[in-house]
mmCIF file of C-alpha atoms in Angstrom:
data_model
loop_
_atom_site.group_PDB
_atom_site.id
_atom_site.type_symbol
_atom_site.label_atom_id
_atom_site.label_comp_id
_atom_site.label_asym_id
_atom_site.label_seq_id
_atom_site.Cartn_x
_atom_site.Cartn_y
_atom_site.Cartn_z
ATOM 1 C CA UNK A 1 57.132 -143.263 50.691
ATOM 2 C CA UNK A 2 58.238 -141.626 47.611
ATOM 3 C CA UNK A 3 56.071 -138.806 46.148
ATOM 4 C CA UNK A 4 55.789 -137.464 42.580
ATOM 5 C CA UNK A 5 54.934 -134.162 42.166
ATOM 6 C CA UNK A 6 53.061 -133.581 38.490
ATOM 7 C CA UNK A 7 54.548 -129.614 37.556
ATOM 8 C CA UNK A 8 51.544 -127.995 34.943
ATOM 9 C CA UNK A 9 49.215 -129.988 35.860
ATOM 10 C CA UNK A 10 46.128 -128.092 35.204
ATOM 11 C CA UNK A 11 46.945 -128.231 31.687
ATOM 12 C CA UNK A 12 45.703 -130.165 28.986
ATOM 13 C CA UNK A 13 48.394 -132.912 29.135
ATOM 14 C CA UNK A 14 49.212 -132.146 32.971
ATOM 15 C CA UNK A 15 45.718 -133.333 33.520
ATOM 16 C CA UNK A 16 45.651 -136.380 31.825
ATOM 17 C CA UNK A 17 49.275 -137.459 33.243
ATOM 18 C CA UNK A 18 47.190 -136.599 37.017
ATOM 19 C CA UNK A 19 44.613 -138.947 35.803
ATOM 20 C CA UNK A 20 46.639 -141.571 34.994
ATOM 21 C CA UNK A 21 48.738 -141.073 38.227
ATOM 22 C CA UNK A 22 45.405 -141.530 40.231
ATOM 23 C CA UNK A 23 44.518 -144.600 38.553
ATOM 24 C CA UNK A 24 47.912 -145.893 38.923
ATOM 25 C CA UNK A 25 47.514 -145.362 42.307
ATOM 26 C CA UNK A 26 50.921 -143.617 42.882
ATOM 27 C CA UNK A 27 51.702 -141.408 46.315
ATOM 28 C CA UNK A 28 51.064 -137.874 44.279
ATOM 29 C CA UNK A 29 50.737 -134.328 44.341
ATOM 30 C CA UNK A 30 49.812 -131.647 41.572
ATOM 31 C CA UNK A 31 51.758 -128.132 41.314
ATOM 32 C CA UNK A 32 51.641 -125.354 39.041
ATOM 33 C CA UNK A 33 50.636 -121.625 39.362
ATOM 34 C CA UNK A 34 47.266 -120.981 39.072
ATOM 35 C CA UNK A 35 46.021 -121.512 42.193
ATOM 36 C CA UNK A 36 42.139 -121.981 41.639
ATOM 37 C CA UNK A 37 42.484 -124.107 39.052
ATOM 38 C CA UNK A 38 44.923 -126.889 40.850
ATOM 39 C CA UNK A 39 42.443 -126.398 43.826
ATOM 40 C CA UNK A 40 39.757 -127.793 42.186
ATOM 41 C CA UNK A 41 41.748 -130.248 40.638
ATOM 42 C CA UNK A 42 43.534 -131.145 43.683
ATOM 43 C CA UNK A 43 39.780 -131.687 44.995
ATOM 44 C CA UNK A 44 38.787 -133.625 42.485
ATOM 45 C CA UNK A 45 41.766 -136.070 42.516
ATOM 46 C CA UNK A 46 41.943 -135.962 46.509
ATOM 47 C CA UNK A 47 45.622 -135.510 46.129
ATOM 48 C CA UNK A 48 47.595 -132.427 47.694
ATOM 49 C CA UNK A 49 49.006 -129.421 45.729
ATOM 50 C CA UNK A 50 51.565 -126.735 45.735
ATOM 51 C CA UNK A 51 51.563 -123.247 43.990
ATOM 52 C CA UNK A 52 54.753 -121.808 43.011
ATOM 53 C CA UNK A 53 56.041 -119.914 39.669
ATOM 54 C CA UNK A 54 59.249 -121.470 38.695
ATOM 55 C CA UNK A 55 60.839 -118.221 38.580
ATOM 56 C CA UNK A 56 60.658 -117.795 41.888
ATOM 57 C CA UNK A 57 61.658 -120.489 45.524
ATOM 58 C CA UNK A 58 61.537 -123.261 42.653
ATOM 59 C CA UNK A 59 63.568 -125.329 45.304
ATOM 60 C CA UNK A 60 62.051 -124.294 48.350
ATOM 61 C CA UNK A 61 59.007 -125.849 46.765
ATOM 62 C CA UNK A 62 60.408 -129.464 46.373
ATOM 63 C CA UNK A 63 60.248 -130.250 50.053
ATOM 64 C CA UNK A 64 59.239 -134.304 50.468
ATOM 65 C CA UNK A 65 59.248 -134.505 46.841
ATOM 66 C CA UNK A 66 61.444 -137.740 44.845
ATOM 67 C CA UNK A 67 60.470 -137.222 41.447
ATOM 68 C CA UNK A 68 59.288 -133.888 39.484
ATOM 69 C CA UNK A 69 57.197 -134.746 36.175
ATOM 70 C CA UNK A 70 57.191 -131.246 34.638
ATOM 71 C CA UNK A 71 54.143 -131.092 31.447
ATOM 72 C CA UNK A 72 54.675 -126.808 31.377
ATOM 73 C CA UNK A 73 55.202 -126.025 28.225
ATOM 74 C CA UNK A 74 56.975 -124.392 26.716
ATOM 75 C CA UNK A 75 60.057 -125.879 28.264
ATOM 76 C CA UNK A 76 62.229 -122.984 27.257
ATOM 77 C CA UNK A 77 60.223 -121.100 30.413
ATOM 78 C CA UNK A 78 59.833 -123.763 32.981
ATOM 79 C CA UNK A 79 62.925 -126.551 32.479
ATOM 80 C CA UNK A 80 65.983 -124.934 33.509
ATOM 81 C CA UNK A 81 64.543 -123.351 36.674
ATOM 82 C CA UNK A 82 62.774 -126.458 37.254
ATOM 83 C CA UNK A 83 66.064 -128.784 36.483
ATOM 84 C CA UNK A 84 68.288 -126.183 38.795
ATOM 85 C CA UNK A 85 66.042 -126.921 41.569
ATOM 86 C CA UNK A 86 66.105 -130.536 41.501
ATOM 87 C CA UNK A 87 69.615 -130.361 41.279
ATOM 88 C CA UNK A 88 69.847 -128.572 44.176
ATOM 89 C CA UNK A 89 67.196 -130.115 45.859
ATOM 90 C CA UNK A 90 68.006 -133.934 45.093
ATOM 91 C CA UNK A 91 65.118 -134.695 43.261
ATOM 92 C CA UNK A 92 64.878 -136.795 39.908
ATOM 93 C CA UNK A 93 63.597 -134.463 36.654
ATOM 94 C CA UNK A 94 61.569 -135.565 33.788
ATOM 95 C CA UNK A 95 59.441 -133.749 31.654
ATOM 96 C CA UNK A 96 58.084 -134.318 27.661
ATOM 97 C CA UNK A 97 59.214 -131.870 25.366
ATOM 98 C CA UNK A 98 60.451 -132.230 22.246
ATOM 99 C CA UNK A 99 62.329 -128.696 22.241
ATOM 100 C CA UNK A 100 66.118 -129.312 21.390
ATOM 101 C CA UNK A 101 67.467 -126.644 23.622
ATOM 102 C CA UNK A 102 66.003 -128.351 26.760
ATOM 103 C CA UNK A 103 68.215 -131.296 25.903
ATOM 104 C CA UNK A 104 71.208 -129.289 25.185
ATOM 105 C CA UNK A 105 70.621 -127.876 28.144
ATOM 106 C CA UNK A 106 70.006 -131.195 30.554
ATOM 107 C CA UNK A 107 73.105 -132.053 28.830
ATOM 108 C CA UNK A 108 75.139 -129.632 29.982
ATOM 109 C CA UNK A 109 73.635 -129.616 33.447
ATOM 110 C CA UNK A 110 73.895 -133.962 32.982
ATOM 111 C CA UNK A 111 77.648 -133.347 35.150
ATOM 112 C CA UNK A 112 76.314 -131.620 38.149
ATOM 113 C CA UNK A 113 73.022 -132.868 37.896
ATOM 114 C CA UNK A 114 75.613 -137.079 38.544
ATOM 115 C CA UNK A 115 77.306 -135.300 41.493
ATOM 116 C CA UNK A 116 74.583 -134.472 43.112
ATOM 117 C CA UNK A 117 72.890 -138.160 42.314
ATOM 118 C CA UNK A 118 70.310 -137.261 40.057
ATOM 119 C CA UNK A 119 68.910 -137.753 37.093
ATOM 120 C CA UNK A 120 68.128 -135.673 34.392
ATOM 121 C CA UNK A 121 65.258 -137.493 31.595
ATOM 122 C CA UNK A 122 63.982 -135.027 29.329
ATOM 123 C CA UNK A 123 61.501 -136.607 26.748
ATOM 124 C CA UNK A 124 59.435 -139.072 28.768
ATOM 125 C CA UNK A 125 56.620 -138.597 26.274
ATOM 126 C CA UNK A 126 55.596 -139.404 22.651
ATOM 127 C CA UNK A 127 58.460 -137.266 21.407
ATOM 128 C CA UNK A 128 61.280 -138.523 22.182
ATOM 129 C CA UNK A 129 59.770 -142.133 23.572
ATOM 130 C CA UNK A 130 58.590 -144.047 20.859
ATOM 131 C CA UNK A 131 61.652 -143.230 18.158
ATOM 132 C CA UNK A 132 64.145 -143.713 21.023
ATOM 133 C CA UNK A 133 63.312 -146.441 21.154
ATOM 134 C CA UNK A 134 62.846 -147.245 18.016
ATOM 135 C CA UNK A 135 66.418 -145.851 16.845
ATOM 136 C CA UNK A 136 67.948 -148.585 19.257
ATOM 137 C CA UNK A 137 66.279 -151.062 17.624
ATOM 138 C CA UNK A 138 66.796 -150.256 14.232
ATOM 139 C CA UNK A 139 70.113 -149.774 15.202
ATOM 140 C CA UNK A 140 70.796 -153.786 15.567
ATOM 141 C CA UNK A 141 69.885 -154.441 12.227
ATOM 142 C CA UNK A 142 72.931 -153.209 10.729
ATOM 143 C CA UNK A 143 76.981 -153.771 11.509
ATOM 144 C CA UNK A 144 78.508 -150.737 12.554
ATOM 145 C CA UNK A 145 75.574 -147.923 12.201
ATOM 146 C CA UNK A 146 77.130 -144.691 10.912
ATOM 147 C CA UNK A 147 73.859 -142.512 10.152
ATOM 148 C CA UNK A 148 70.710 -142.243 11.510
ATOM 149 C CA UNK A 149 67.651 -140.454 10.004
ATOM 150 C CA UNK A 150 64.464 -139.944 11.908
ATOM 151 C CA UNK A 151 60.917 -139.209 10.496
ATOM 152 C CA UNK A 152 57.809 -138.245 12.462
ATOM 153 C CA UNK A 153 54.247 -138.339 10.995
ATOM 154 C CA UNK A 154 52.043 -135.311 12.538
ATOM 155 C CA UNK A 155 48.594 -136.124 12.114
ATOM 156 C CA UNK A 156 45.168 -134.327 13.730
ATOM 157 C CA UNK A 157 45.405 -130.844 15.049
ATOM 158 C CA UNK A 158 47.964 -129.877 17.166
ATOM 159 C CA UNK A 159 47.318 -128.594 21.186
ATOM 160 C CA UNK A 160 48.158 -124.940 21.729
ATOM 161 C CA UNK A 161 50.667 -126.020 24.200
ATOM 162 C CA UNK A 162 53.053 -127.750 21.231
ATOM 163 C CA UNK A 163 52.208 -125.020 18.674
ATOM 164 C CA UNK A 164 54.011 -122.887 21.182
ATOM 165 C CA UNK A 165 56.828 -125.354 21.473
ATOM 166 C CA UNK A 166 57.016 -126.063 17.925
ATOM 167 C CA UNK A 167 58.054 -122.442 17.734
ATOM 168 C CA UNK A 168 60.660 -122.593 19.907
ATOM 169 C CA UNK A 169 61.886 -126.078 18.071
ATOM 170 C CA UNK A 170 62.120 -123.654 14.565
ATOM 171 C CA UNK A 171 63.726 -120.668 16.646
ATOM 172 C CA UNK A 172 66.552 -122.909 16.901
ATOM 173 C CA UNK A 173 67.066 -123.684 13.339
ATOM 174 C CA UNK A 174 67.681 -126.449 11.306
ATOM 175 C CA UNK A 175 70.661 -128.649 13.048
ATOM 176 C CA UNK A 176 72.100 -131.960 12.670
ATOM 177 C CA UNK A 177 74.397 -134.540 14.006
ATOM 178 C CA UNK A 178 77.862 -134.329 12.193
ATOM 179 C CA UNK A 179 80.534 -136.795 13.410
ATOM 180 C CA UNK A 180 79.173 -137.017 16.425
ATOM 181 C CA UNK A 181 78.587 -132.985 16.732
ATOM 182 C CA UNK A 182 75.571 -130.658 16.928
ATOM 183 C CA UNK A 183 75.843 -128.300 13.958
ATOM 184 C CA UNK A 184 73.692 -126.402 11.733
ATOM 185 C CA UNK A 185 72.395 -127.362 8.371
ATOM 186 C CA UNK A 186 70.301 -124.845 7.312
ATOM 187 C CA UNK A 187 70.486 -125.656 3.471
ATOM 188 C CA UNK A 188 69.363 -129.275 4.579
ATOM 189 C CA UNK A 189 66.872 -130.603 2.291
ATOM 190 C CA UNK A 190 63.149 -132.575 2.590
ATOM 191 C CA UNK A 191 63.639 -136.171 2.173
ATOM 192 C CA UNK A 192 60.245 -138.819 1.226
ATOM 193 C CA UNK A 193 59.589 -141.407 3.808
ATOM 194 C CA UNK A 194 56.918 -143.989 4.125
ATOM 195 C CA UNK A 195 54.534 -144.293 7.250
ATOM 196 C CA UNK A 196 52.679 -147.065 5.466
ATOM 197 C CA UNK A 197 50.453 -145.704 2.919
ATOM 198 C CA UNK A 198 53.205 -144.386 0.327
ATOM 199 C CA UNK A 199 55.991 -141.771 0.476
ATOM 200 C CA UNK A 200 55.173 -138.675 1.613
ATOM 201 C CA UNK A 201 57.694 -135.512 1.782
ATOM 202 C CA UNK A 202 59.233 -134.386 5.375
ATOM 203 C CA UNK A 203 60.779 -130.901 6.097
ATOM 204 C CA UNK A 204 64.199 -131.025 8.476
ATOM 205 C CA UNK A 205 63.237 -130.236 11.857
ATOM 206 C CA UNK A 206 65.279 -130.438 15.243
ATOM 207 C CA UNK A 207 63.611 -132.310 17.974
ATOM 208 C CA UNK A 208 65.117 -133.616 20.887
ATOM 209 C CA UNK A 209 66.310 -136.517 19.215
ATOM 210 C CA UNK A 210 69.338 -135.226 17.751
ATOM 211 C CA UNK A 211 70.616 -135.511 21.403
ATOM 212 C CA UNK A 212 69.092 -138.656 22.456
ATOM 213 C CA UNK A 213 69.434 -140.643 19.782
ATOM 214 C CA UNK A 214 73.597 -139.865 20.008
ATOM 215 C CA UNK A 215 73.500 -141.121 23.546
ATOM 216 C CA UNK A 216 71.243 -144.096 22.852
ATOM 217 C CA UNK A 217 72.794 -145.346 19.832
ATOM 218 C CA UNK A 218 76.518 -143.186 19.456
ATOM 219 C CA UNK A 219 75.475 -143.148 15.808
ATOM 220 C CA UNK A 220 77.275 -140.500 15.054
ATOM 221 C CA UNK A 221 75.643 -138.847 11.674
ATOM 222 C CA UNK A 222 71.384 -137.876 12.772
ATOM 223 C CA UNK A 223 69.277 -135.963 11.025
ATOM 224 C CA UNK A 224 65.906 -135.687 11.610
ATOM 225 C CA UNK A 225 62.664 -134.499 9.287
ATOM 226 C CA UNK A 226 58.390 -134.034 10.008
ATOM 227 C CA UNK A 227 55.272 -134.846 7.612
ATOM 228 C CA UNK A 228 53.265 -132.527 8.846
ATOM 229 C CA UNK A 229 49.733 -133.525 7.556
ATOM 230 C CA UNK A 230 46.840 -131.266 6.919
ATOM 231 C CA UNK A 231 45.731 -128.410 9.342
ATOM 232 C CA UNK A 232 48.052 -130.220 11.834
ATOM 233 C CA UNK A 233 50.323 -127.448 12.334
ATOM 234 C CA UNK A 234 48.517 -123.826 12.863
ATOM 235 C CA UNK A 235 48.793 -120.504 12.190
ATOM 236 C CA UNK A 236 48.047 -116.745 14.307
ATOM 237 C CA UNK A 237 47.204 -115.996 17.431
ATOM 238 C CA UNK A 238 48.476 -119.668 19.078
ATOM 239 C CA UNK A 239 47.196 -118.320 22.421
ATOM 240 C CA UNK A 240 43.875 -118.864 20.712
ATOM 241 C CA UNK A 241 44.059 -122.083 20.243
ATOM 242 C CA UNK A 242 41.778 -124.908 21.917
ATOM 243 C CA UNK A 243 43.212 -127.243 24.866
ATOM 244 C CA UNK A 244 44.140 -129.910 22.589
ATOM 245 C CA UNK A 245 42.556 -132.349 20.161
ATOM 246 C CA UNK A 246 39.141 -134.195 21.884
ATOM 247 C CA UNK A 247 39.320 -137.944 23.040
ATOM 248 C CA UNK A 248 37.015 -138.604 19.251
ATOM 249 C CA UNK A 249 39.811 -136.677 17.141
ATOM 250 C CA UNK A 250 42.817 -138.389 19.266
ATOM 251 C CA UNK A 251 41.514 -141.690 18.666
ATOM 252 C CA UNK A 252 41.187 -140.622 15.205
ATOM 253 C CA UNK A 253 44.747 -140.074 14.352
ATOM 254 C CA UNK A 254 47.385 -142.896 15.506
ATOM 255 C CA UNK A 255 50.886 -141.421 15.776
ATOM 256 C CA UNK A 256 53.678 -142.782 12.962
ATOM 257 C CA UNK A 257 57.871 -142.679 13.510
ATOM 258 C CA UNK A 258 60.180 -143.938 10.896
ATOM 259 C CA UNK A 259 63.609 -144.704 11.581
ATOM 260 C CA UNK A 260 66.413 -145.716 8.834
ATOM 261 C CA UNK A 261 70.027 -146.246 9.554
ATOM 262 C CA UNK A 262 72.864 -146.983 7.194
ATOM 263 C CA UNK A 263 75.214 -148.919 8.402
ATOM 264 C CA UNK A 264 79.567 -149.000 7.733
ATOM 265 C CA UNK A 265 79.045 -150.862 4.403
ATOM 266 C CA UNK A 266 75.772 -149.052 2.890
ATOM 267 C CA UNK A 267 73.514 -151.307 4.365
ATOM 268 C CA UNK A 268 70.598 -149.967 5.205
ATOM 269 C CA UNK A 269 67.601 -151.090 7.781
ATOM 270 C CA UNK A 270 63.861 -148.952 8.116
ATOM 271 C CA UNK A 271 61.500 -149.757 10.631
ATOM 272 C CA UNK A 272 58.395 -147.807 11.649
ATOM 273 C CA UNK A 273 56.640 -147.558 15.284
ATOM 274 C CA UNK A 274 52.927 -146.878 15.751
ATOM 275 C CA UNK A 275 51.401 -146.038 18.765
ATOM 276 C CA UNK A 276 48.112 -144.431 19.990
ATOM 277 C CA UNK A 277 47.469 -140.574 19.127
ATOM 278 C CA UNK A 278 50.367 -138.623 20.370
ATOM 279 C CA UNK A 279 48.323 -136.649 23.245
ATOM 280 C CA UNK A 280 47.263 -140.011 24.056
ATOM 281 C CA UNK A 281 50.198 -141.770 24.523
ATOM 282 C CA UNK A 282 52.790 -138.754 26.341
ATOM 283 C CA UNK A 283 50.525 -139.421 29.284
ATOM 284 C CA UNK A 284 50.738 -143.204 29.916
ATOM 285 C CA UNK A 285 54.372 -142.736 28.879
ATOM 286 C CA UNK A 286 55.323 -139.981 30.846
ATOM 287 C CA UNK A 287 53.180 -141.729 34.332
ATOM 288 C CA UNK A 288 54.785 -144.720 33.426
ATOM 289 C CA UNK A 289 58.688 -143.538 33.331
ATOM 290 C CA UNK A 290 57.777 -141.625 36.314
ATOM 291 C CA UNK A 291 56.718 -144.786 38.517
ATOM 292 C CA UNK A 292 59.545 -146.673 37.388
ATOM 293 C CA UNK A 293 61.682 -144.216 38.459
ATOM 294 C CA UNK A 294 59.586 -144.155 42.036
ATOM 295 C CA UNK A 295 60.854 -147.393 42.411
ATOM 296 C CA UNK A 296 64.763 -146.838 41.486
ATOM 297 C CA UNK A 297 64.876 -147.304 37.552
ATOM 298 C CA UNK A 298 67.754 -144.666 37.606
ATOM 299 C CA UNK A 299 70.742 -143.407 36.195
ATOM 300 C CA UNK A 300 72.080 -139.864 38.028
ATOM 301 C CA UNK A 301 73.117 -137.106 35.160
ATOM 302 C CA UNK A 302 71.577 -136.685 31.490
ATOM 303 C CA UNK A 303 69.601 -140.154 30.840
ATOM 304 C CA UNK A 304 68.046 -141.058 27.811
ATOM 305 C CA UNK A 305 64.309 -143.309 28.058
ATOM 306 C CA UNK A 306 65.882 -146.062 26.400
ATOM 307 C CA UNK A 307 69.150 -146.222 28.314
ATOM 308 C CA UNK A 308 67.348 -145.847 31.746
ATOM 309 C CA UNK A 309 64.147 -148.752 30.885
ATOM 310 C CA UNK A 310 65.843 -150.718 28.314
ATOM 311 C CA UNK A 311 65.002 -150.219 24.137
ATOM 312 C CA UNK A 312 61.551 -151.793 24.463
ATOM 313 C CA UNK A 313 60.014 -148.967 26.563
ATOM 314 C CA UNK A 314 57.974 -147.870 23.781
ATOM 315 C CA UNK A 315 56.605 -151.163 23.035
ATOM 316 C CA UNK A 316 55.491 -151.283 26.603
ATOM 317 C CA UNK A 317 53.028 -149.003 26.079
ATOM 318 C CA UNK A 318 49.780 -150.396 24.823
ATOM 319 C CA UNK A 319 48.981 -150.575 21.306
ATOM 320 C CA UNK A 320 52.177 -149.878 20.368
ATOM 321 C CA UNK A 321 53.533 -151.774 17.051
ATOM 322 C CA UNK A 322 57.233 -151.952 15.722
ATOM 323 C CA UNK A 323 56.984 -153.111 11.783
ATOM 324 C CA UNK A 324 61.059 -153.706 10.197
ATOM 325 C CA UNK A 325 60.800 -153.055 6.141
#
């Protein structure tokens, strides 16, 4: 039977995606490395675990193991050991981070990674799910797209997990899809979009989507901007920070995407995607993507959610809502 093995799972997404695997009822284990804590997880779930750092016999520790669901953030520290390994090891990678560089990087490893049959799927959660998705369909609603501009709305308080991978997203500077290549824009400029309750102004920002959304779409020309609302985006000591936002504040906050492109002749199509809370979403996304691929939704090398489940992934999500301005 094929096994998923659920990398950072002690964490504050990492348990929620364990949750959801249990209730799924999916042939499971948890990994990570601090070894009390996945214990009493591990007991608590009834579902085997493995302790390794990924710095060290990342492969060794893949033994029996199909598909590897990584939720350790930041990615910058756990991906490429983690993406090596199943590489070597034959075993299908996702994870959920929005950090550019691990796409660049699942891109470059997207050749070996097709020799070796497997697939590489960075971005299996709320970033880069929903506007994948949502960039595909937009897409249609124009003759020959040229440009592609992609908005997210960051309400509620952020975990400390993504604080720390939002700083890694900024370390790499402001970049942009030029003609089909990654370049960087650091004079790029805020632009107003609308989530639904008026315009509101978003700062450039390169997420993962600047690599996804060329492989999903080939739009050539993507830029992508953030509305980052209120106290949702911290300062300090991140280490500091809490877990993540409580069930009451995620169901607080529903998450907002807007997508425009502009198509050969200056038309140009907007749609918006709303889904539950971020935090709540990345786990029924990620679990989800995770047992499809358990039961051979595939495509060996760098894979993109929308090219590997189809453009209404997203949607199949619960209480998720496309609206087309």
């Amino acid at each position: 039977m094929s096994t998923l093995l659920i990398y950072g799972a002690t964490g504050y997404t990492g348990r929620m995606a364990a949750s959801r695997a249990k209730a799924l009822g999916l042939n499971f284990e948890i990994a990570g490395r601090n070894h009390s804590g996945l214990a009493t997880l591990a007991a608590h779930l009834d579902v085997p675990f493995r302790v390794f750092d990924t710095a060290a016999d990342a492969q060794g520790s893949l033994s029996g193991i199909s598909v590897l669901l990584n939720v350790a953030g930041p990615f910058a520290h756990t991906a490429e050991a983690l993406m090596r390994a199943c590489i070597k090891a034959g075993v299908d990678y996702l994870d959920i981070t929005a950090e550019i560089n691990v796409y660049r990087l699942a891109e470059r490893l997207g050749a070996d990674a097709a020799v070796h049959r497997v697939m590489l799927l960075p971005g299996v959660g709320w970033d880069v799910v929903p506007t994948d998705s949502l960039a595909v369909h937009v897409a249609k609603r124009v003759e020959k797209p040229r440009a592609l501009s992609i908005a997210l709305q960051v309400p509620g308080s952020m975990s400390r997990g993504s604080a720390m991978s939002v700083s890694e997203i900024i370390g790499a500077g402001v970049l942009a899809r030029v003609d089909g290549e990654l370049v960087a824009t650091p004079d790029a400029t805020p632009r107003q979009f609308d989530f639904g309750e008026g315009p509101v102004l978003c700062a450039p920002l390169s997420f993962g989507d600047l690599v996804t959304g060329w492989h999903s779409t080939g739009i050539p020309n993507i830029a992508m901007f953030v509305h980052i609302a209120g106290d949702a985006f911290p300062g300090g000591d991140l280490s500091q920070l809490p877990d993540g936002p409580t069930p009451e504040e995620r169901d607080a906050h529903r998450a907002r995407a807007v997508v425009e492109v502009t198509g050969a002749d200056g038309a140009i199509a907007r749609s918006m995607i709303e889904t539950v809370n971020g935090y709540s979403y990345t786990p029924l996304a990620a679990v989800e993507a995770a047992r499809r691929v358990l039961t051979g939704e595939r495509q060996p090398g760098f894979a993109t959610p929308s090219r590997v489940f189809g453009g209404g992934f997203a949607e199949s999500i619960a209480g998720t809502e496309i609206t087309d301005f």
